[in-house]
mmCIF file of C-alpha atoms in Angstrom:
data_model
loop_
_atom_site.group_PDB
_atom_site.id
_atom_site.type_symbol
_atom_site.label_atom_id
_atom_site.label_comp_id
_atom_site.label_asym_id
_atom_site.label_seq_id
_atom_site.Cartn_x
_atom_site.Cartn_y
_atom_site.Cartn_z
ATOM 1 C CA MET K 1 0.000 0.000 0.000
ATOM 2 C CA ALA K 2 1.520 3.332 -1.044
ATOM 3 C CA VAL K 3 0.922 6.160 1.377
ATOM 4 C CA ASP K 4 1.858 9.812 1.079
ATOM 5 C CA ARG K 5 5.277 10.298 2.655
ATOM 6 C CA TYR K 6 3.852 12.810 5.141
ATOM 7 C CA THR K 7 1.182 10.484 6.550
ATOM 8 C CA TYR K 8 3.296 9.088 9.356
ATOM 9 C CA LEU K 9 5.284 12.175 10.312
ATOM 10 C CA ASP K 10 4.006 15.721 10.195
ATOM 11 C CA THR K 11 7.499 16.953 9.378
ATOM 12 C CA ARG K 12 8.164 17.418 5.665
ATOM 13 C CA LEU K 13 11.509 15.836 4.827
ATOM 14 C CA ASN K 14 13.956 17.435 2.403
ATOM 15 C CA PHE K 15 14.001 14.723 -0.262
ATOM 16 C CA PRO K 16 12.497 14.446 -3.746
ATOM 17 C CA GLU K 17 9.097 12.744 -4.000
ATOM 18 C CA MET K 18 9.419 9.009 -3.386
ATOM 19 C CA GLU K 19 6.932 6.286 -2.595
ATOM 20 C CA HIS K 20 7.393 3.961 0.342
ATOM 21 C CA GLN K 21 5.477 0.811 1.166
ATOM 22 C CA LEU K 22 3.853 1.359 4.543
ATOM 23 C CA ARG K 23 1.477 -0.801 6.500
ATOM 24 C CA GLN K 24 -0.278 -0.553 9.817
ATOM 25 C CA GLU K 25 -0.818 -3.503 12.147
ATOM 26 C CA ASP K 26 -2.232 -3.253 15.653
ATOM 27 C CA GLY K 27 -1.936 0.530 15.473
ATOM 28 C CA LYS K 28 1.782 0.433 14.644
ATOM 29 C CA TRP K 29 3.243 1.565 11.346
ATOM 30 C CA SER K 30 6.011 -0.273 9.525
ATOM 31 C CA VAL K 31 7.936 0.560 6.360
ATOM 32 C CA PHE K 32 9.276 -1.867 3.771
ATOM 33 C CA ASP K 33 13.054 -1.826 3.504
ATOM 34 C CA PRO K 34 13.902 -2.685 -0.131
ATOM 35 C CA LEU K 35 17.455 -3.687 0.794
ATOM 36 C CA ARG K 36 16.632 -6.075 3.633
ATOM 37 C CA LYS K 37 13.384 -7.063 1.884
ATOM 38 C CA LYS K 38 11.243 -6.860 5.008
ATOM 39 C CA PHE K 39 9.005 -4.481 6.917
ATOM 40 C CA LEU K 40 10.615 -2.584 9.805
ATOM 41 C CA VAL K 41 9.054 -0.658 12.676
ATOM 42 C CA LEU K 42 8.595 2.891 11.454
ATOM 43 C CA THR K 43 10.471 5.169 13.827
ATOM 44 C CA PRO K 44 11.416 8.755 12.938
ATOM 45 C CA GLU K 45 15.048 7.692 12.400
ATOM 46 C CA GLU K 46 13.974 4.745 10.216
ATOM 47 C CA TRP K 47 11.819 7.127 8.153
ATOM 48 C CA VAL K 48 14.919 9.245 7.439
ATOM 49 C CA ARG K 49 17.059 6.154 6.727
ATOM 50 C CA GLN K 50 14.506 4.773 4.235
ATOM 51 C CA HIS K 51 14.285 8.130 2.454
ATOM 52 C CA MET K 52 18.086 8.271 2.225
ATOM 53 C CA ILE K 53 18.261 4.729 0.835
ATOM 54 C CA LEU K 54 15.712 5.489 -1.897
ATOM 55 C CA PHE K 55 17.367 8.836 -2.654
ATOM 56 C CA LEU K 56 20.776 7.213 -3.093
ATOM 57 C CA THR K 57 19.471 4.343 -5.233
ATOM 58 C CA GLN K 58 16.896 6.229 -7.331
ATOM 59 C CA PHE K 59 18.530 9.645 -7.740
ATOM 60 C CA LYS K 60 22.273 9.085 -7.288
ATOM 61 C CA GLY K 61 22.666 5.655 -8.893
ATOM 62 C CA TYR K 62 24.084 3.792 -5.899
ATOM 63 C CA PRO K 63 23.681 0.020 -6.476
ATOM 64 C CA ARG K 64 21.575 -1.744 -3.838
ATOM 65 C CA SER K 65 24.034 -4.625 -3.739
ATOM 66 C CA LEU K 66 26.751 -2.369 -2.284
ATOM 67 C CA PHE K 67 24.771 -1.223 0.796
ATOM 68 C CA ALA K 68 25.306 -2.397 4.370
ATOM 69 C CA LEU K 69 22.768 -1.240 6.973
ATOM 70 C CA GLU K 70 22.982 -1.036 10.754
ATOM 71 C CA LYS K 71 26.032 -3.254 11.111
ATOM 72 C CA GLY K 72 28.172 -3.413 14.196
ATOM 73 C CA LEU K 73 31.653 -2.016 14.527
ATOM 74 C CA GLN K 74 34.101 -1.773 17.380
ATOM 75 C CA TYR K 75 35.614 1.531 18.458
ATOM 76 C CA ASN K 76 37.840 1.760 21.556
ATOM 77 C CA LYS K 77 36.470 -1.603 22.755
ATOM 78 C CA LEU K 78 32.894 -0.274 22.495
ATOM 79 C CA GLN K 79 30.293 -1.899 20.257
ATOM 80 C CA LYS K 80 28.660 0.667 17.954
ATOM 81 C CA ARG K 81 26.326 0.438 14.956
ATOM 82 C CA PHE K 82 26.485 2.558 11.822
ATOM 83 C CA ASP K 83 23.336 3.425 9.866
ATOM 84 C CA ILE K 84 24.333 3.223 6.190
ATOM 85 C CA LEU K 85 27.583 2.130 4.575
ATOM 86 C CA ILE K 86 28.036 1.920 0.834
ATOM 87 C CA LEU K 87 30.977 0.044 -0.615
ATOM 88 C CA ASN K 88 32.739 0.824 -3.874
ATOM 89 C CA ARG K 89 32.899 -1.762 -6.647
ATOM 90 C CA ASP K 90 36.119 -3.177 -5.132
ATOM 91 C CA GLY K 91 34.308 -3.866 -1.844
ATOM 92 C CA ASN K 92 36.012 -1.054 0.074
ATOM 93 C CA PRO K 93 34.121 1.482 2.222
ATOM 94 C CA PHE K 94 32.978 4.410 0.067
ATOM 95 C CA LEU K 95 30.231 6.360 1.868
ATOM 96 C CA LEU K 96 29.234 6.231 5.547
ATOM 97 C CA ILE K 97 26.021 8.002 6.619
ATOM 98 C CA GLU K 98 24.614 8.583 10.091
ATOM 99 C CA CYS K 99 20.849 9.231 10.185
ATOM 100 C CA LYS K 100 19.005 11.044 12.945
ATOM 101 C CA ALA K 101 15.325 11.679 13.555
ATOM 102 C CA PRO K 102 14.018 14.984 12.142
ATOM 103 C CA GLU K 103 13.663 16.486 15.615
ATOM 104 C CA VAL K 104 17.370 15.849 16.348
ATOM 105 C CA PRO K 105 19.414 18.833 15.188
ATOM 106 C CA LEU K 106 22.623 18.106 13.305
ATOM 107 C CA SER K 107 25.451 19.281 15.516
ATOM 108 C CA GLN K 108 29.165 19.003 16.069
ATOM 109 C CA LYS K 109 28.400 15.963 18.229
ATOM 110 C CA THR K 110 26.591 14.263 15.316
ATOM 111 C CA LEU K 111 29.532 14.966 13.017
ATOM 112 C CA GLU K 112 31.982 13.684 15.623
ATOM 113 C CA GLN K 113 29.948 10.472 15.893
ATOM 114 C CA VAL K 114 30.231 9.656 12.194
ATOM 115 C CA CYS K 115 33.911 10.706 12.172
ATOM 116 C CA MET K 116 34.550 8.380 15.128
ATOM 117 C CA TYR K 117 32.866 5.504 13.262
ATOM 118 C CA ASN K 118 34.883 6.327 10.175
ATOM 119 C CA LYS K 119 38.162 5.895 12.058
ATOM 120 C CA SER K 120 37.328 2.186 12.051
ATOM 121 C CA ILE K 121 35.646 2.065 8.634
ATOM 122 C CA ASN K 122 37.833 4.498 6.621
ATOM 123 C CA ALA K 123 35.264 5.494 3.974
ATOM 124 C CA GLU K 124 36.178 8.155 1.418
ATOM 125 C CA PHE K 125 32.924 10.062 2.041
ATOM 126 C CA ILE K 126 30.820 10.590 5.164
ATOM 127 C CA GLY K 127 27.453 12.217 5.729
ATOM 128 C CA ILE K 128 24.904 13.110 8.355
ATOM 129 C CA SER K 129 21.191 13.665 7.856
ATOM 130 C CA ASN K 130 18.095 14.287 9.919
ATOM 131 C CA GLY K 131 15.888 14.282 6.832
ATOM 132 C CA LEU K 132 15.654 18.062 6.898
ATOM 133 C CA LYS K 133 19.322 18.827 6.421
ATOM 134 C CA HIS K 134 22.007 16.678 4.824
ATOM 135 C CA VAL K 135 25.718 17.401 5.129
ATOM 136 C CA PHE K 136 28.412 15.421 3.301
ATOM 137 C CA PHE K 137 32.186 15.467 3.476
ATOM 138 C CA LYS K 138 35.100 13.990 1.545
ATOM 139 C CA LEU K 139 38.096 12.691 3.452
ATOM 140 C CA ASP K 140 41.384 14.161 2.258
ATOM 141 C CA ARG K 141 43.600 11.206 3.055
ATOM 142 C CA ILE K 142 46.828 13.245 2.834
ATOM 143 C CA SER K 143 45.834 15.845 5.432
ATOM 144 C CA ALA K 144 43.409 13.489 7.266
ATOM 145 C CA ARG K 145 40.851 16.332 7.195
ATOM 146 C CA TYR K 146 37.300 16.436 5.902
ATOM 147 C CA GLU K 147 36.200 18.859 3.210
ATOM 148 C CA GLN K 148 32.495 19.713 3.038
ATOM 149 C CA LEU K 149 30.794 18.936 -0.268
ATOM 150 C CA HIS K 150 28.130 21.032 -1.967
ATOM 151 C CA ASP K 151 26.418 17.889 -3.253
ATOM 152 C CA LEU K 152 26.897 14.182 -2.922
ATOM 153 C CA PRO K 153 28.419 12.734 -6.104
ATOM 154 C CA LYS K 154 26.544 10.250 -8.213
ATOM 155 C CA PHE K 155 27.864 6.720 -8.034
ATOM 156 C CA THR K 156 30.232 5.817 -10.857
#
């Protein structure tokens, strides 16, 4: 069942028009994840993650087969989980994205979180999004500094 993307959340997300498969059971909404091929509980953060997945696959040409979602990683002996990782065609980390709920403002702390994860992952690009604002960076491996991008590149 296709439902308007604003049905679940009153907040209008900053993405092009996309259709999501939503369903309601026992008063709880779930959204179909096309990568994991199953319905997931629809939380505000999941709503942003699903929009980002469709945006990257439908508008930026990122192949579905190169995505990894919500996988564990270890940082300073702590178990953490990243939201979205996209590999390049050689199987190396390419783009790491941290998603937040729309009501969570993107901050220095959010950026530090994805940078911390990327110390273990070492992706060329990183990004943060709360569905309203999206910020992406490219890692300059020589200076070990991040440069902010104006737009996320299409996958090649």
